[in-house]
mmCIF file of C-alpha atoms and ligand atoms in Angstrom:
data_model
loop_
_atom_site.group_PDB
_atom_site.id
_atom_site.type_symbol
_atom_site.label_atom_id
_atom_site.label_comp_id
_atom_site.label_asym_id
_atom_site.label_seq_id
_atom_site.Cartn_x
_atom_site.Cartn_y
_atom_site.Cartn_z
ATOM 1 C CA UNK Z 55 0.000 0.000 0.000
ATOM 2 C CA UNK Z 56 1.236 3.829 -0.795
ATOM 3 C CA UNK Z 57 1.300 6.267 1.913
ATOM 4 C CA UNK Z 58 -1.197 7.936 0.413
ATOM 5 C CA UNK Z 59 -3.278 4.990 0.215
ATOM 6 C CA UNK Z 60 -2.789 4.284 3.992
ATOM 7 C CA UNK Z 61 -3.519 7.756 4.846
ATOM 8 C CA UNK Z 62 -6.737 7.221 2.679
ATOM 9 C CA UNK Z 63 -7.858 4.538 4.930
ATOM 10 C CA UNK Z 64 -7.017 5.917 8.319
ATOM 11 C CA UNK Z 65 -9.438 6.874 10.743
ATOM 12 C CA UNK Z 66 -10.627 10.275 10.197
ATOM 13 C CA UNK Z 67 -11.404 11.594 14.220
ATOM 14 C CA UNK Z 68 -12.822 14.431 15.049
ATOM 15 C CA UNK Z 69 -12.607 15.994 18.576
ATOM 16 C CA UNK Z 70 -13.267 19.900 19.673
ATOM 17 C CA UNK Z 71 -15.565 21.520 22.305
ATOM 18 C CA UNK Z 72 -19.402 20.483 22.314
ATOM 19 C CA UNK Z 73 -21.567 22.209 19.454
ATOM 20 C CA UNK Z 74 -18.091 22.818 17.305
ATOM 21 C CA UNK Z 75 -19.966 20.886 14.844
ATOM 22 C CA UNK Z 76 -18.246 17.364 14.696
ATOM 23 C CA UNK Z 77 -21.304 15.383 14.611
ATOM 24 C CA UNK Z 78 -22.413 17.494 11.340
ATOM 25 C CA UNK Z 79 -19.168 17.457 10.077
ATOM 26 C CA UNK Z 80 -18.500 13.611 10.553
ATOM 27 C CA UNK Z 81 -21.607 12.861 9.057
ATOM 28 C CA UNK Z 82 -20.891 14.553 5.872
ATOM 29 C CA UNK Z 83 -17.395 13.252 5.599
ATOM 30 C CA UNK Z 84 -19.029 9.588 5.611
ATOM 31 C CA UNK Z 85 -21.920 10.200 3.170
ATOM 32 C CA UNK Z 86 -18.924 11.689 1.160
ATOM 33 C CA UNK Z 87 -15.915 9.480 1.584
ATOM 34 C CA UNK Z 88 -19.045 6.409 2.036
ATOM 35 C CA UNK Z 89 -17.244 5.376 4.987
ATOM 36 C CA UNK Z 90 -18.600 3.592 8.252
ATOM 37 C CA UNK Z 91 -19.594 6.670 10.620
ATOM 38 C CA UNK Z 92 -18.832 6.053 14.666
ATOM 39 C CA UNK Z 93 -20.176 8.199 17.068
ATOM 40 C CA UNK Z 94 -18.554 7.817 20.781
ATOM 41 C CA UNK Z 95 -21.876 9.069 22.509
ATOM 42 C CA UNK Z 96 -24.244 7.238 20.786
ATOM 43 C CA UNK Z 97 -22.221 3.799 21.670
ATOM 44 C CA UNK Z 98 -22.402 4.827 25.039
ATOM 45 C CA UNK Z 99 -25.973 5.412 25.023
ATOM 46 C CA UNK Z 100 -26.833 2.253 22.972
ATOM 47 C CA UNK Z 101 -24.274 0.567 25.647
ATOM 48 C CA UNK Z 102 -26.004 1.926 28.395
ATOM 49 C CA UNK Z 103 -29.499 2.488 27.536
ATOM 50 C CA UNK Z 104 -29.902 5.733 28.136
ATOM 51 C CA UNK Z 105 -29.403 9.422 27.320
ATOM 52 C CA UNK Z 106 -25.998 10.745 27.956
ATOM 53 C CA UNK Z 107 -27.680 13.204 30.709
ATOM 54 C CA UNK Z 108 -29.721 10.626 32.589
ATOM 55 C CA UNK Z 109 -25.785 8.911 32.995
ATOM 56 C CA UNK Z 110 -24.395 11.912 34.358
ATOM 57 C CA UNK Z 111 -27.142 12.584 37.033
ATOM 58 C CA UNK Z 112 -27.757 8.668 38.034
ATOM 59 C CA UNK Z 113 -24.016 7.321 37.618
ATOM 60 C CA UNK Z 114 -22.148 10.552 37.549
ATOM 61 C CA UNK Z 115 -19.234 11.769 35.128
ATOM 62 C CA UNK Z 116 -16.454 9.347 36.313
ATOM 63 C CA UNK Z 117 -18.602 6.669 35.189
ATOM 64 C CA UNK Z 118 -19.382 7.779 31.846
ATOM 65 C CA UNK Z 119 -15.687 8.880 31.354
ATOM 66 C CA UNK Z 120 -14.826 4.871 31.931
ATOM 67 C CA UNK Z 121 -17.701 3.806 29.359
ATOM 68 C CA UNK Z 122 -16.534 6.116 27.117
ATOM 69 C CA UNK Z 123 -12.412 4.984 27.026
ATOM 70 C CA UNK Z 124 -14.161 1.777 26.500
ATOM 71 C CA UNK Z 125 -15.783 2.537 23.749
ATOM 72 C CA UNK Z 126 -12.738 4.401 22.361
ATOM 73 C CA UNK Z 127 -10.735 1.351 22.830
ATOM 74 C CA UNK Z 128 -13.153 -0.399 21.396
ATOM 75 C CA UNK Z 129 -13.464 1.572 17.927
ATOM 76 C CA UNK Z 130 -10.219 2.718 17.520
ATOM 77 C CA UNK Z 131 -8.317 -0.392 16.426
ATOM 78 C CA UNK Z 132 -10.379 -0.803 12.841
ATOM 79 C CA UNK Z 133 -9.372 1.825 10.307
ATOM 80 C CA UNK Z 134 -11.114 3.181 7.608
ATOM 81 C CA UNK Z 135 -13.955 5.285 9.593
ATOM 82 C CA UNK Z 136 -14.853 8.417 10.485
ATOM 83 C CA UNK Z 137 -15.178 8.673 14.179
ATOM 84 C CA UNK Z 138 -17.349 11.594 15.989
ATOM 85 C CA UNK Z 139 -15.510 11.936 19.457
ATOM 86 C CA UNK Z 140 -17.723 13.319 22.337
ATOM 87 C CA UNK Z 141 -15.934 17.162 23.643
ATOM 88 C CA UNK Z 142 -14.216 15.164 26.622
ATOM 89 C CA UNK Z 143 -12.412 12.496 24.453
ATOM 90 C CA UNK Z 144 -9.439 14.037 24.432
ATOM 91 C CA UNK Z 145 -8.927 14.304 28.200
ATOM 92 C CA UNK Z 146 -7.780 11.184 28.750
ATOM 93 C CA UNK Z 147 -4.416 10.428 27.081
ATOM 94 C CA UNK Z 148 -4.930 6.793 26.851
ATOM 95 C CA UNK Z 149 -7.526 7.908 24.408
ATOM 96 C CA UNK Z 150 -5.641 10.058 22.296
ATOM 97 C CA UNK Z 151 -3.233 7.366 21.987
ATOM 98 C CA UNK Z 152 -5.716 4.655 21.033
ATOM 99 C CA UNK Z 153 -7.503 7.182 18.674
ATOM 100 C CA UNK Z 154 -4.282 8.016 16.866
ATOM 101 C CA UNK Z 155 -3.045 4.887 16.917
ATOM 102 C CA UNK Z 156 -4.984 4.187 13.602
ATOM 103 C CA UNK Z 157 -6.073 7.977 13.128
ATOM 104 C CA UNK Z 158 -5.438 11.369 12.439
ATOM 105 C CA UNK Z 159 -7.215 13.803 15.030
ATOM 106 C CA UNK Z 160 -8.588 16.529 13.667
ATOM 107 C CA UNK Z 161 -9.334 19.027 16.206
ATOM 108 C CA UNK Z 162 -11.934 21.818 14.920
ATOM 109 C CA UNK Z 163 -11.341 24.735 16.929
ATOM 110 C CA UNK Z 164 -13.704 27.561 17.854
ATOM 111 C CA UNK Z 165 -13.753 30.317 20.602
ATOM 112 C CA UNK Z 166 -16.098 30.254 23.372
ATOM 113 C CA UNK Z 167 -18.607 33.124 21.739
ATOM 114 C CA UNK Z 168 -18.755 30.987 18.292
ATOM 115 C CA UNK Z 169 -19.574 27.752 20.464
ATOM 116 C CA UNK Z 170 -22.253 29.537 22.859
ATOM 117 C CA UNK Z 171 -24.370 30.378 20.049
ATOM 118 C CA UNK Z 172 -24.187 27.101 18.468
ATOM 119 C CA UNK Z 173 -25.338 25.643 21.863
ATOM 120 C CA UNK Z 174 -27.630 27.796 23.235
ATOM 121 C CA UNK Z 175 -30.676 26.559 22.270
ATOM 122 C CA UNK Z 176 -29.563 22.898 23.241
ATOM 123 C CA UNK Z 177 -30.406 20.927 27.077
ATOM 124 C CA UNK Z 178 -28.677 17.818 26.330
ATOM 125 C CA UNK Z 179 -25.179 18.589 27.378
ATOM 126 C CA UNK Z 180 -25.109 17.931 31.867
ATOM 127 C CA UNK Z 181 -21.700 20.314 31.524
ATOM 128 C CA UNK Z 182 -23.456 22.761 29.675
ATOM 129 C CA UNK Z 183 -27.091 22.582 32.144
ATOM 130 C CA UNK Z 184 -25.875 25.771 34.181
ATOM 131 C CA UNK Z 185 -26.738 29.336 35.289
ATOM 132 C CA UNK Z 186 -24.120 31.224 33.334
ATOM 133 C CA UNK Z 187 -23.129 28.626 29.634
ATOM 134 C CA UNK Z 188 -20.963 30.828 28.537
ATOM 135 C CA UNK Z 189 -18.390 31.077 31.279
ATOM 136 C CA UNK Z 190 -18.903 27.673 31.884
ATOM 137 C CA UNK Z 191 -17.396 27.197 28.047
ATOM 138 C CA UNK Z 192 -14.985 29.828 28.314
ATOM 139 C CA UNK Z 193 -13.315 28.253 31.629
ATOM 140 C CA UNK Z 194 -13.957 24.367 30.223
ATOM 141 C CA UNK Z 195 -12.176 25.384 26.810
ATOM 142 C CA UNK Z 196 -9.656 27.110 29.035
ATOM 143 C CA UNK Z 197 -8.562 24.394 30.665
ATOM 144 C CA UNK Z 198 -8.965 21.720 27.196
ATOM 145 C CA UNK Z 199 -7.132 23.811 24.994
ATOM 146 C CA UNK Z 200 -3.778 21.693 25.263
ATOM 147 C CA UNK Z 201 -5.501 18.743 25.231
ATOM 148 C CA UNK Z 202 -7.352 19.152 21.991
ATOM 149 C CA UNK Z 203 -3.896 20.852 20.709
ATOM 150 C CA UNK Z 204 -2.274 17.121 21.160
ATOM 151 C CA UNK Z 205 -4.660 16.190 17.606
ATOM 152 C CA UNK Z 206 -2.422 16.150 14.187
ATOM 153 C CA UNK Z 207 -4.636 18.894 12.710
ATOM 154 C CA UNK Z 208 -5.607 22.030 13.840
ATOM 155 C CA UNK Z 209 -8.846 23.602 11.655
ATOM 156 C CA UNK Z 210 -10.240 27.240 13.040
ATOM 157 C CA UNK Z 211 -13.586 26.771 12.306
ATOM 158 C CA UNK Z 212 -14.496 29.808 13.862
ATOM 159 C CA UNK Z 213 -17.590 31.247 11.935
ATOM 160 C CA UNK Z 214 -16.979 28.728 9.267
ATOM 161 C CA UNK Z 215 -20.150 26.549 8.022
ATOM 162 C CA UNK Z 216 -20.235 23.143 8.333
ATOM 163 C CA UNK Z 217 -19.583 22.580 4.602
ATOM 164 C CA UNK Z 218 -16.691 25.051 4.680
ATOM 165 C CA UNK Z 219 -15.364 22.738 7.657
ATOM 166 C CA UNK Z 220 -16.095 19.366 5.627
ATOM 167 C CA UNK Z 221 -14.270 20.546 2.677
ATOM 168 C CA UNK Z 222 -11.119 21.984 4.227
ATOM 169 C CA UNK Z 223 -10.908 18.552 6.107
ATOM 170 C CA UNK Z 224 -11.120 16.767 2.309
ATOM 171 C CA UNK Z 225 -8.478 18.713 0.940
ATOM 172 C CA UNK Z 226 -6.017 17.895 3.860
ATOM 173 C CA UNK Z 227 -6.835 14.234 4.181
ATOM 174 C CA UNK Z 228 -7.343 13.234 0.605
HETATM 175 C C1 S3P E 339 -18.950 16.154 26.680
HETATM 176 C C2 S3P E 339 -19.348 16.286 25.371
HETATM 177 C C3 S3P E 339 -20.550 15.637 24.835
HETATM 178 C C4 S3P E 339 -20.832 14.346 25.623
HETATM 179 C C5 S3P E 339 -20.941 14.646 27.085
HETATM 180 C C6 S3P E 339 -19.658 15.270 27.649
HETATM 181 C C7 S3P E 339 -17.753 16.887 27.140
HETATM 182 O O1 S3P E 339 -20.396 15.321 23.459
HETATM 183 O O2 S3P E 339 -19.838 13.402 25.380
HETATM 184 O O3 S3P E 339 -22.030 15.523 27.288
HETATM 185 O O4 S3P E 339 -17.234 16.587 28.220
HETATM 186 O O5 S3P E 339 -17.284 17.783 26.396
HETATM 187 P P1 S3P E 339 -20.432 16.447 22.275
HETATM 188 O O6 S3P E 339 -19.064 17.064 22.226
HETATM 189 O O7 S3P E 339 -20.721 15.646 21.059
HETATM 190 O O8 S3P E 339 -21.501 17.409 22.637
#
């Protein structure tokens, strides 16, 4: 196989704060590329019957951090997908590893005011189910920056629509 051909058939992961638009994003790459399309929270909610919220208030976030590096684990050692990683991926560096292991991260980055009005109208995010959202993101993204900065690529999708975002990721990878 050429380099190019491997790098065609890596795993295409996306990770970035919640409403940067992966799931969109991810979804278009597979209808595009027709590849299989993983999504971390919706294996944990299959997994564990329920919504992603009703975890976090009846199990609490450690637990669904430990589902989720199981699913990661899980999906991460069969190339050739696109995989939809949920905001807090990233924060455990077993993760990354297992994610780039047969991947390239792509991290699509956006400021705090871009995100907040992408999210806004939204309840199902437990970290995002507070008085004040928007400090809540700024201080959050604060603190993930580096984190999401471990990914191979770096996209500001600040602003940009979700096409814009799909095609700048085509030209890189392919
Ligand atoms: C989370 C992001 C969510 C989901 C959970 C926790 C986070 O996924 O996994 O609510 O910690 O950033 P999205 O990024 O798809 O919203």
């Amino acid at each position: 196989m050429t380099n190019d051909k491997a790098q065609m058939t890596k795993n295409i992961v996306l990770v970035g704060f919640m409403g940067a638009g992966k799931s969109s994003v991810a979804r278009q790459l597979a209808g595009i590329l027709k590849r299989e399309l993983v999504s971390t929270d919706d294996l944990i909610e299959a997994r564990e019957g329920k919504k992603i919220a009703d975890i976090f208030a009846q199990r609490g976030e450690p637990y669904f951090r430990l589902v989720e590096s199981q699913v990661v684990r899980e999906i991460s050692g069969c190339p050739g997908r696109i995989i939809d990683c949920g905001g807090g991926v990233v924060l455990d560096p077993e993760n990354v590893a297992a994610l780039k292991g047969k991947g390239t991260l792509i991290y699509l980055k956006a400021s705090a005011e871009f995100i907040y009005e992408c999210v806004k109208g939204q309840t199902h995010r437990p970290l995002l189910r507070v008085a004040d959202p928007l400090a809540a993101i700024r201080e959050l993204l604060k603190k993930r920056q580096p984190f999401y900065e471990k990914a191979d690529i770096i996209l500001d999708t600040d602003r940009r629509s979700i096409e814009w975002i799909t095609q700048e990721i085509l030209k890189v990878i392919c």
